[in-house]
Amino acid sequence: MKAFLGMGLLGSNFVKAMRQKGEDVNVWNRTHSRAAALEEFGARAFEKAEDAVRNADMIHLTLKDDAAVDEVLSKAAPGLKQGAVIVDHTTTSAEGAIERTKYWKVQGCTYLHAPVFMGPANALEGSGSMLVSGDQEVIGKLNATLSGMTGRLINLGTEEGKAAGMKLVGNLFLLSMTAGVSDTLSLAKALHIPAADVLELFGNWNPGAAMPSRMKKITEGNFSQPSWELNMARKDAGLMISAADKAGQKLALIPAIAKVMDEWIEKGHGSDDWTVISKDNL
């Protein structure tokens, strides 16, 4: 029998998917009505976390942050049976994941941090990606269960907390990409270019396809054979900022990037590939 704590959009759909497979699931949420809504799908809702986890062999969590995970597990602790497995899908700090792994082992339970790159639709259909790292024996035992919840289970090796760190790295890219899209649309508006035309451009030209080769070039530190000189990239950034300023449009990322470019040009790297601005991060 399983228990699931945290009935937000992700947790709710994980539970619905479990019920579609005929799995026996207890559910709990801080706002009880959200847990109660899962009863129509065959889950059992409890008002107390400790009652929801009682006799459960596996407990899944989808909560807000480290503090919420610690608080909810503390409330659930009186109902946890010895040997229970806690699988935490919450996006947390690496330090928090490491500490919880150690703490719950002492308490006689197994804790595994398994954050996800999954939205509610992915949780319902079993697609997307789930990350794990740490004790390979534990991961091996849970492999079939976790693989059944997602399209791809990514095992990052034996390092505790690495899954948490990689989830943050991935989320940073998603935030940056979205801010970049926002800047792109802002500049297009300043230049009187309809958003639909921008969408058509990226439908025909996909800069994301160059991501692997660009990352490889950066990580190899290969900046002396430029495909786009830093001086030229900085010139283009200036044109973007000028056009947006004239139209009263605000750019979130480009001014900050231009500032970093100026610092590297000052250090004598104007003729290098513009990706030299990432050199200190290698």
mmCIF file of C-alpha atoms in Angstrom:
data_model
loop_
_atom_site.group_PDB
_atom_site.id
_atom_site.type_symbol
_atom_site.label_atom_id
_atom_site.label_comp_id
_atom_site.label_asym_id
_atom_site.label_seq_id
_atom_site.Cartn_x
_atom_site.Cartn_y
_atom_site.Cartn_z
ATOM 1 C CA MET A 1 0.000 0.000 0.000
ATOM 2 C CA LYS A 2 1.181 3.524 -0.839
ATOM 3 C CA ALA A 3 0.636 6.948 0.630
ATOM 4 C CA PHE A 4 0.999 10.256 -1.186
ATOM 5 C CA LEU A 5 1.461 13.532 0.692
ATOM 6 C CA GLY A 6 0.905 16.795 -1.185
ATOM 7 C CA MET A 7 -2.056 16.986 -3.523
ATOM 8 C CA GLY A 8 -1.084 19.867 -5.776
ATOM 9 C CA LEU A 9 -1.476 19.519 -9.546
ATOM 10 C CA LEU A 10 1.516 17.177 -9.816
ATOM 11 C CA GLY A 11 0.712 15.014 -6.797
ATOM 12 C CA SER A 12 -2.958 14.710 -7.710
ATOM 13 C CA ASN A 13 -2.170 13.442 -11.173
ATOM 14 C CA PHE A 14 0.435 11.009 -9.874
ATOM 15 C CA VAL A 15 -2.290 9.581 -7.645
ATOM 16 C CA LYS A 16 -4.808 9.398 -10.496
ATOM 17 C CA ALA A 17 -2.249 7.481 -12.560
ATOM 18 C CA MET A 18 -1.637 5.095 -9.653
ATOM 19 C CA ARG A 19 -5.342 4.492 -9.274
ATOM 20 C CA GLN A 20 -5.683 3.801 -13.017
ATOM 21 C CA LYS A 21 -3.178 0.984 -12.463
ATOM 22 C CA GLY A 22 -5.270 -0.316 -9.556
ATOM 23 C CA GLU A 23 -2.802 0.686 -6.836
ATOM 24 C CA ASP A 24 -4.014 1.167 -3.272
ATOM 25 C CA VAL A 25 -3.265 4.791 -2.275
ATOM 26 C CA ASN A 26 -3.841 6.905 0.833
ATOM 27 C CA VAL A 27 -3.626 10.673 0.320
ATOM 28 C CA TRP A 28 -3.119 13.735 2.492
ATOM 29 C CA ASN A 29 -2.912 17.467 1.858
ATOM 30 C CA ARG A 30 -2.636 20.463 4.165
ATOM 31 C CA THR A 31 -5.913 21.696 2.685
ATOM 32 C CA HIS A 32 -8.005 18.556 3.182
ATOM 33 C CA SER A 33 -10.474 19.272 0.375
ATOM 34 C CA ARG A 34 -7.734 18.707 -2.191
ATOM 35 C CA ALA A 35 -7.086 15.243 -0.807
ATOM 36 C CA ALA A 36 -10.801 14.504 -0.501
ATOM 37 C CA ALA A 37 -11.230 15.305 -4.209
ATOM 38 C CA LEU A 38 -9.153 12.201 -5.006
ATOM 39 C CA GLU A 39 -11.670 9.896 -3.306
ATOM 40 C CA GLU A 40 -13.796 9.830 -6.464
ATOM 41 C CA PHE A 41 -10.819 8.138 -8.134
ATOM 42 C CA GLY A 42 -10.634 5.511 -5.407
ATOM 43 C CA ALA A 43 -7.964 7.021 -3.139
ATOM 44 C CA ARG A 44 -8.534 7.282 0.623
ATOM 45 C CA ALA A 45 -8.157 10.803 2.027
ATOM 46 C CA PHE A 46 -6.966 11.476 5.579
ATOM 47 C CA GLU A 47 -6.966 14.656 7.621
ATOM 48 C CA LYS A 48 -3.738 13.744 9.424
ATOM 49 C CA ALA A 49 -0.488 12.848 7.686
ATOM 50 C CA GLU A 50 0.327 10.218 10.311
ATOM 51 C CA ASP A 51 -2.926 8.382 9.550
ATOM 52 C CA ALA A 52 -2.323 8.545 5.795
ATOM 53 C CA VAL A 53 1.082 6.850 6.066
ATOM 54 C CA ARG A 54 0.092 4.236 8.628
ATOM 55 C CA ASN A 55 0.939 0.755 7.284
ATOM 56 C CA ALA A 56 2.150 2.231 3.971
ATOM 57 C CA ASP A 57 5.202 0.532 2.481
ATOM 58 C CA MET A 58 6.009 3.524 0.272
ATOM 59 C CA ILE A 59 5.315 7.217 0.830
ATOM 60 C CA HIS A 60 5.587 9.761 -1.997
ATOM 61 C CA LEU A 61 5.912 13.510 -1.446
ATOM 62 C CA THR A 62 5.295 16.490 -3.738
ATOM 63 C CA LEU A 63 5.570 19.559 -1.533
ATOM 64 C CA LYS A 64 6.835 23.147 -1.730
ATOM 65 C CA ASP A 65 10.353 23.185 -0.317
ATOM 66 C CA ASP A 66 12.774 21.823 2.302
ATOM 67 C CA ALA A 67 10.853 23.337 5.210
ATOM 68 C CA ALA A 68 7.552 21.843 4.032
ATOM 69 C CA VAL A 69 9.116 18.391 3.549
ATOM 70 C CA ASP A 70 10.639 18.419 7.032
ATOM 71 C CA GLU A 71 7.420 19.675 8.609
ATOM 72 C CA VAL A 72 5.159 17.148 6.879
ATOM 73 C CA LEU A 73 7.485 14.198 7.562
ATOM 74 C CA SER A 74 7.631 15.250 11.202
ATOM 75 C CA LYS A 75 3.824 15.149 11.335
ATOM 76 C CA ALA A 76 3.767 11.805 9.538
ATOM 77 C CA ALA A 77 6.500 10.225 11.688
ATOM 78 C CA PRO A 78 4.223 8.701 14.376
ATOM 79 C CA GLY A 79 2.445 6.661 11.670
ATOM 80 C CA LEU A 80 5.517 5.519 9.740
ATOM 81 C CA LYS A 81 6.302 1.848 10.029
ATOM 82 C CA GLN A 82 9.832 0.528 10.262
ATOM 83 C CA GLY A 83 11.321 -0.106 6.850
ATOM 84 C CA ALA A 84 9.007 2.297 5.025
ATOM 85 C CA VAL A 85 10.399 3.890 1.867
ATOM 86 C CA ILE A 86 10.011 7.659 1.457
ATOM 87 C CA VAL A 87 10.322 8.949 -2.119
ATOM 88 C CA ASP A 88 10.482 12.732 -2.259
ATOM 89 C CA HIS A 89 9.722 14.395 -5.613
ATOM 90 C CA THR A 90 9.938 17.930 -4.182
ATOM 91 C CA THR A 91 12.465 20.383 -5.636
ATOM 92 C CA THR A 92 14.740 21.053 -2.655
ATOM 93 C CA SER A 93 18.308 21.998 -1.810
ATOM 94 C CA ALA A 94 20.998 19.357 -2.234
ATOM 95 C CA GLU A 95 21.966 19.813 1.416
ATOM 96 C CA GLY A 96 18.414 19.122 2.552
ATOM 97 C CA ALA A 97 18.210 15.931 0.506
ATOM 98 C CA ILE A 98 21.523 14.700 1.940
ATOM 99 C CA GLU A 99 20.516 15.415 5.524
ATOM 100 C CA ARG A 100 17.116 13.736 5.152
ATOM 101 C CA THR A 101 18.727 10.639 3.647
ATOM 102 C CA LYS A 102 20.965 10.324 6.712
ATOM 103 C CA TYR A 103 18.267 11.198 9.248
ATOM 104 C CA TRP A 104 15.610 8.782 8.030
ATOM 105 C CA LYS A 105 18.099 5.944 7.754
ATOM 106 C CA VAL A 106 18.760 6.324 11.480
ATOM 107 C CA GLN A 107 14.986 6.277 12.052
ATOM 108 C CA GLY A 108 14.709 2.933 10.268
ATOM 109 C CA CYS A 109 13.271 4.247 6.990
ATOM 110 C CA THR A 110 14.694 4.673 3.504
ATOM 111 C CA TYR A 111 14.594 8.185 2.025
ATOM 112 C CA LEU A 112 15.249 8.745 -1.678
ATOM 113 C CA HIS A 113 15.130 12.125 -3.338
ATOM 114 C CA ALA A 114 13.639 11.794 -6.836
ATOM 115 C CA PRO A 115 12.865 15.247 -8.284
ATOM 116 C CA VAL A 116 11.184 15.462 -11.662
ATOM 117 C CA PHE A 117 11.112 17.395 -14.909
ATOM 118 C CA MET A 118 7.409 16.697 -15.251
ATOM 119 C CA GLY A 119 4.238 18.758 -15.399
ATOM 120 C CA PRO A 120 0.772 17.605 -14.317
ATOM 121 C CA ALA A 121 0.049 16.100 -17.757
ATOM 122 C CA ASN A 122 3.303 14.106 -17.586
ATOM 123 C CA ALA A 123 2.401 12.762 -14.145
ATOM 124 C CA LEU A 124 -0.936 11.507 -15.441
ATOM 125 C CA GLU A 125 0.433 9.855 -18.581
ATOM 126 C CA GLY A 126 3.781 8.648 -17.161
ATOM 127 C CA SER A 127 6.043 10.761 -19.361
ATOM 128 C CA GLY A 128 8.816 13.281 -18.666
ATOM 129 C CA SER A 129 11.947 12.633 -16.612
ATOM 130 C CA MET A 130 12.710 11.704 -12.997
ATOM 131 C CA LEU A 131 16.161 12.071 -11.429
ATOM 132 C CA VAL A 132 17.733 9.864 -8.750
ATOM 133 C CA SER A 133 21.170 9.538 -7.170
ATOM 134 C CA GLY A 134 22.725 7.914 -4.131
ATOM 135 C CA ASP A 135 22.579 4.353 -2.808
ATOM 136 C CA GLN A 136 22.495 2.174 -5.914
ATOM 137 C CA GLU A 137 21.045 -0.794 -4.049
ATOM 138 C CA VAL A 138 18.064 1.321 -2.992
ATOM 139 C CA ILE A 139 17.662 2.721 -6.507
ATOM 140 C CA GLY A 140 17.840 -0.759 -7.970
ATOM 141 C CA LYS A 141 15.001 -1.961 -5.742
ATOM 142 C CA LEU A 142 12.837 1.026 -6.663
ATOM 143 C CA ASN A 143 13.721 1.128 -10.346
ATOM 144 C CA ALA A 144 10.606 -0.640 -11.625
ATOM 145 C CA THR A 145 8.223 1.426 -9.483
ATOM 146 C CA LEU A 146 9.776 4.779 -10.341
ATOM 147 C CA SER A 147 10.228 3.940 -14.028
ATOM 148 C CA GLY A 148 6.506 3.240 -14.172
ATOM 149 C CA MET A 149 5.774 6.782 -13.007
ATOM 150 C CA THR A 150 7.765 8.575 -15.699
ATOM 151 C CA GLY A 151 8.956 8.321 -19.255
ATOM 152 C CA ARG A 152 12.609 8.248 -18.262
ATOM 153 C CA LEU A 153 14.321 7.510 -14.950
ATOM 154 C CA ILE A 154 17.770 9.152 -14.982
ATOM 155 C CA ASN A 155 20.247 7.593 -12.548
ATOM 156 C CA LEU A 156 22.985 10.136 -11.806
ATOM 157 C CA GLY A 157 25.197 7.807 -9.799
ATOM 158 C CA THR A 158 26.184 7.303 -6.177
ATOM 159 C CA GLU A 159 26.547 10.911 -5.035
ATOM 160 C CA GLU A 160 23.866 11.852 -2.506
ATOM 161 C CA GLY A 161 22.184 15.162 -3.338
ATOM 162 C CA LYS A 162 23.273 15.196 -6.981
ATOM 163 C CA ALA A 163 19.707 14.677 -8.197
ATOM 164 C CA ALA A 164 18.640 17.755 -6.216
ATOM 165 C CA GLY A 165 21.499 19.797 -7.656
ATOM 166 C CA MET A 166 20.818 18.711 -11.228
ATOM 167 C CA LYS A 167 17.135 19.580 -10.843
ATOM 168 C CA LEU A 168 18.103 23.123 -9.855
ATOM 169 C CA VAL A 169 20.548 23.336 -12.776
ATOM 170 C CA GLY A 170 17.783 22.276 -15.160
ATOM 171 C CA ASN A 171 15.274 24.680 -13.662
ATOM 172 C CA LEU A 172 17.760 27.542 -13.960
ATOM 173 C CA PHE A 173 17.984 26.870 -17.685
ATOM 174 C CA LEU A 174 14.192 26.818 -17.988
ATOM 175 C CA LEU A 175 13.919 30.151 -16.145
ATOM 176 C CA SER A 176 16.645 31.685 -18.298
ATOM 177 C CA MET A 177 15.061 30.370 -21.483
ATOM 178 C CA THR A 178 11.667 31.800 -20.569
ATOM 179 C CA ALA A 179 13.217 35.172 -19.695
ATOM 180 C CA GLY A 180 15.025 35.027 -23.030
ATOM 181 C CA VAL A 181 11.750 34.407 -24.847
ATOM 182 C CA SER A 182 10.266 37.366 -22.976
ATOM 183 C CA ASP A 183 13.162 39.592 -24.104
ATOM 184 C CA THR A 184 12.784 38.301 -27.659
ATOM 185 C CA LEU A 185 9.101 39.233 -27.761
ATOM 186 C CA SER A 186 9.851 42.585 -26.140
ATOM 187 C CA LEU A 187 12.405 43.452 -28.817
ATOM 188 C CA ALA A 188 10.048 42.238 -31.549
ATOM 189 C CA LYS A 189 7.353 44.537 -30.184
ATOM 190 C CA ALA A 190 9.802 47.445 -30.154
ATOM 191 C CA LEU A 191 10.570 46.719 -33.809
ATOM 192 C CA HIS A 192 6.849 46.382 -34.692
ATOM 193 C CA ILE A 193 7.228 42.690 -35.500
ATOM 194 C CA PRO A 194 4.130 40.593 -34.597
ATOM 195 C CA ALA A 195 4.627 37.753 -32.126
ATOM 196 C CA ALA A 196 3.185 35.375 -34.732
ATOM 197 C CA ASP A 197 6.062 36.227 -37.060
ATOM 198 C CA VAL A 198 8.570 35.468 -34.297
ATOM 199 C CA LEU A 199 6.879 32.124 -33.729
ATOM 200 C CA GLU A 200 7.122 31.390 -37.462
ATOM 201 C CA LEU A 201 10.840 32.277 -37.423
ATOM 202 C CA PHE A 202 11.584 29.777 -34.677
ATOM 203 C CA GLY A 203 9.418 27.211 -36.408
ATOM 204 C CA ASN A 204 11.790 27.411 -39.385
ATOM 205 C CA TRP A 205 15.045 28.069 -37.488
ATOM 206 C CA ASN A 206 15.689 26.156 -34.283
ATOM 207 C CA PRO A 207 18.670 27.597 -32.365
ATOM 208 C CA GLY A 208 18.132 24.972 -29.665
ATOM 209 C CA ALA A 209 19.510 22.338 -32.046
ATOM 210 C CA ALA A 210 22.960 23.913 -31.615
ATOM 211 C CA MET A 211 22.841 23.585 -27.823
ATOM 212 C CA PRO A 212 24.881 20.335 -27.522
ATOM 213 C CA SER A 213 27.701 21.575 -29.765
ATOM 214 C CA ARG A 214 27.733 24.978 -28.072
ATOM 215 C CA MET A 215 27.910 23.372 -24.638
ATOM 216 C CA LYS A 216 30.729 21.119 -25.847
ATOM 217 C CA LYS A 217 32.676 24.105 -27.171
ATOM 218 C CA ILE A 218 32.243 25.986 -23.912
ATOM 219 C CA THR A 219 33.218 23.063 -21.678
ATOM 220 C CA GLU A 220 36.299 22.400 -23.813
ATOM 221 C CA GLY A 221 37.355 26.023 -23.312
ATOM 222 C CA ASN A 222 37.636 26.508 -27.068
ATOM 223 C CA PHE A 223 37.278 30.294 -27.376
ATOM 224 C CA SER A 224 40.169 31.223 -29.696
ATOM 225 C CA GLN A 225 38.414 30.151 -32.917
ATOM 226 C CA PRO A 226 35.293 32.317 -32.863
ATOM 227 C CA SER A 227 32.122 31.683 -34.795
ATOM 228 C CA TRP A 228 30.814 34.996 -33.410
ATOM 229 C CA GLU A 229 33.357 37.414 -31.958
ATOM 230 C CA LEU A 230 32.589 38.925 -28.577
ATOM 231 C CA ASN A 231 33.013 42.446 -29.999
ATOM 232 C CA MET A 232 30.365 41.738 -32.652
ATOM 233 C CA ALA A 233 27.988 40.084 -30.203
ATOM 234 C CA ARG A 234 28.340 43.127 -27.924
ATOM 235 C CA LYS A 235 27.579 45.426 -30.847
ATOM 236 C CA ASP A 236 24.378 43.479 -31.535
ATOM 237 C CA ALA A 237 23.419 43.594 -27.859
ATOM 238 C CA GLY A 238 23.795 47.373 -28.020
ATOM 239 C CA LEU A 239 21.454 47.549 -31.015
ATOM 240 C CA MET A 240 18.894 45.464 -29.148
ATOM 241 C CA ILE A 241 19.060 47.636 -26.025
ATOM 242 C CA SER A 242 18.845 50.840 -28.079
ATOM 243 C CA ALA A 243 15.810 49.671 -30.059
ATOM 244 C CA ALA A 244 14.000 48.545 -26.904
ATOM 245 C CA ASP A 245 14.798 51.779 -25.042
ATOM 246 C CA LYS A 246 13.489 53.942 -27.894
ATOM 247 C CA ALA A 247 10.192 52.044 -27.837
ATOM 248 C CA GLY A 248 9.925 52.031 -24.046
ATOM 249 C CA GLN A 249 10.251 48.251 -23.898
ATOM 250 C CA LYS A 250 12.052 46.625 -20.969
ATOM 251 C CA LEU A 251 14.612 43.861 -21.492
ATOM 252 C CA ALA A 252 15.348 41.606 -18.518
ATOM 253 C CA LEU A 253 18.444 39.660 -19.562
ATOM 254 C CA ILE A 254 20.280 41.486 -22.339
ATOM 255 C CA PRO A 255 21.474 44.517 -20.313
ATOM 256 C CA ALA A 256 22.996 42.149 -17.727
ATOM 257 C CA ILE A 257 24.636 40.067 -20.464
ATOM 258 C CA ALA A 258 25.994 43.237 -22.101
ATOM 259 C CA LYS A 259 27.580 44.242 -18.799
ATOM 260 C CA VAL A 260 29.390 40.910 -18.554
ATOM 261 C CA MET A 261 30.487 41.233 -22.188
ATOM 262 C CA ASP A 262 32.007 44.642 -21.414
ATOM 263 C CA GLU A 263 33.984 43.150 -18.537
ATOM 264 C CA TRP A 264 35.482 40.470 -20.795
ATOM 265 C CA ILE A 265 36.227 42.930 -23.589
ATOM 266 C CA GLU A 266 38.048 45.070 -21.031
ATOM 267 C CA LYS A 267 40.165 42.009 -20.169
ATOM 268 C CA GLY A 268 41.217 41.734 -23.812
ATOM 269 C CA HIS A 269 38.877 39.015 -25.094
ATOM 270 C CA GLY A 270 36.998 41.042 -27.709
ATOM 271 C CA SER A 271 38.314 38.899 -30.571
ATOM 272 C CA ASP A 272 37.487 35.600 -28.854
ATOM 273 C CA ASP A 273 34.269 33.668 -29.326
ATOM 274 C CA TRP A 274 31.550 35.442 -27.396
ATOM 275 C CA THR A 275 31.003 32.369 -25.211
ATOM 276 C CA VAL A 276 34.248 33.312 -23.434
ATOM 277 C CA ILE A 277 31.988 35.124 -20.967
ATOM 278 C CA SER A 278 31.347 31.676 -19.430
ATOM 279 C CA LYS A 279 35.055 30.864 -18.984
ATOM 280 C CA ASP A 280 35.197 31.489 -15.232
ATOM 281 C CA ASN A 281 32.330 29.057 -14.654
ATOM 282 C CA LEU A 282 34.167 26.008 -15.975
#
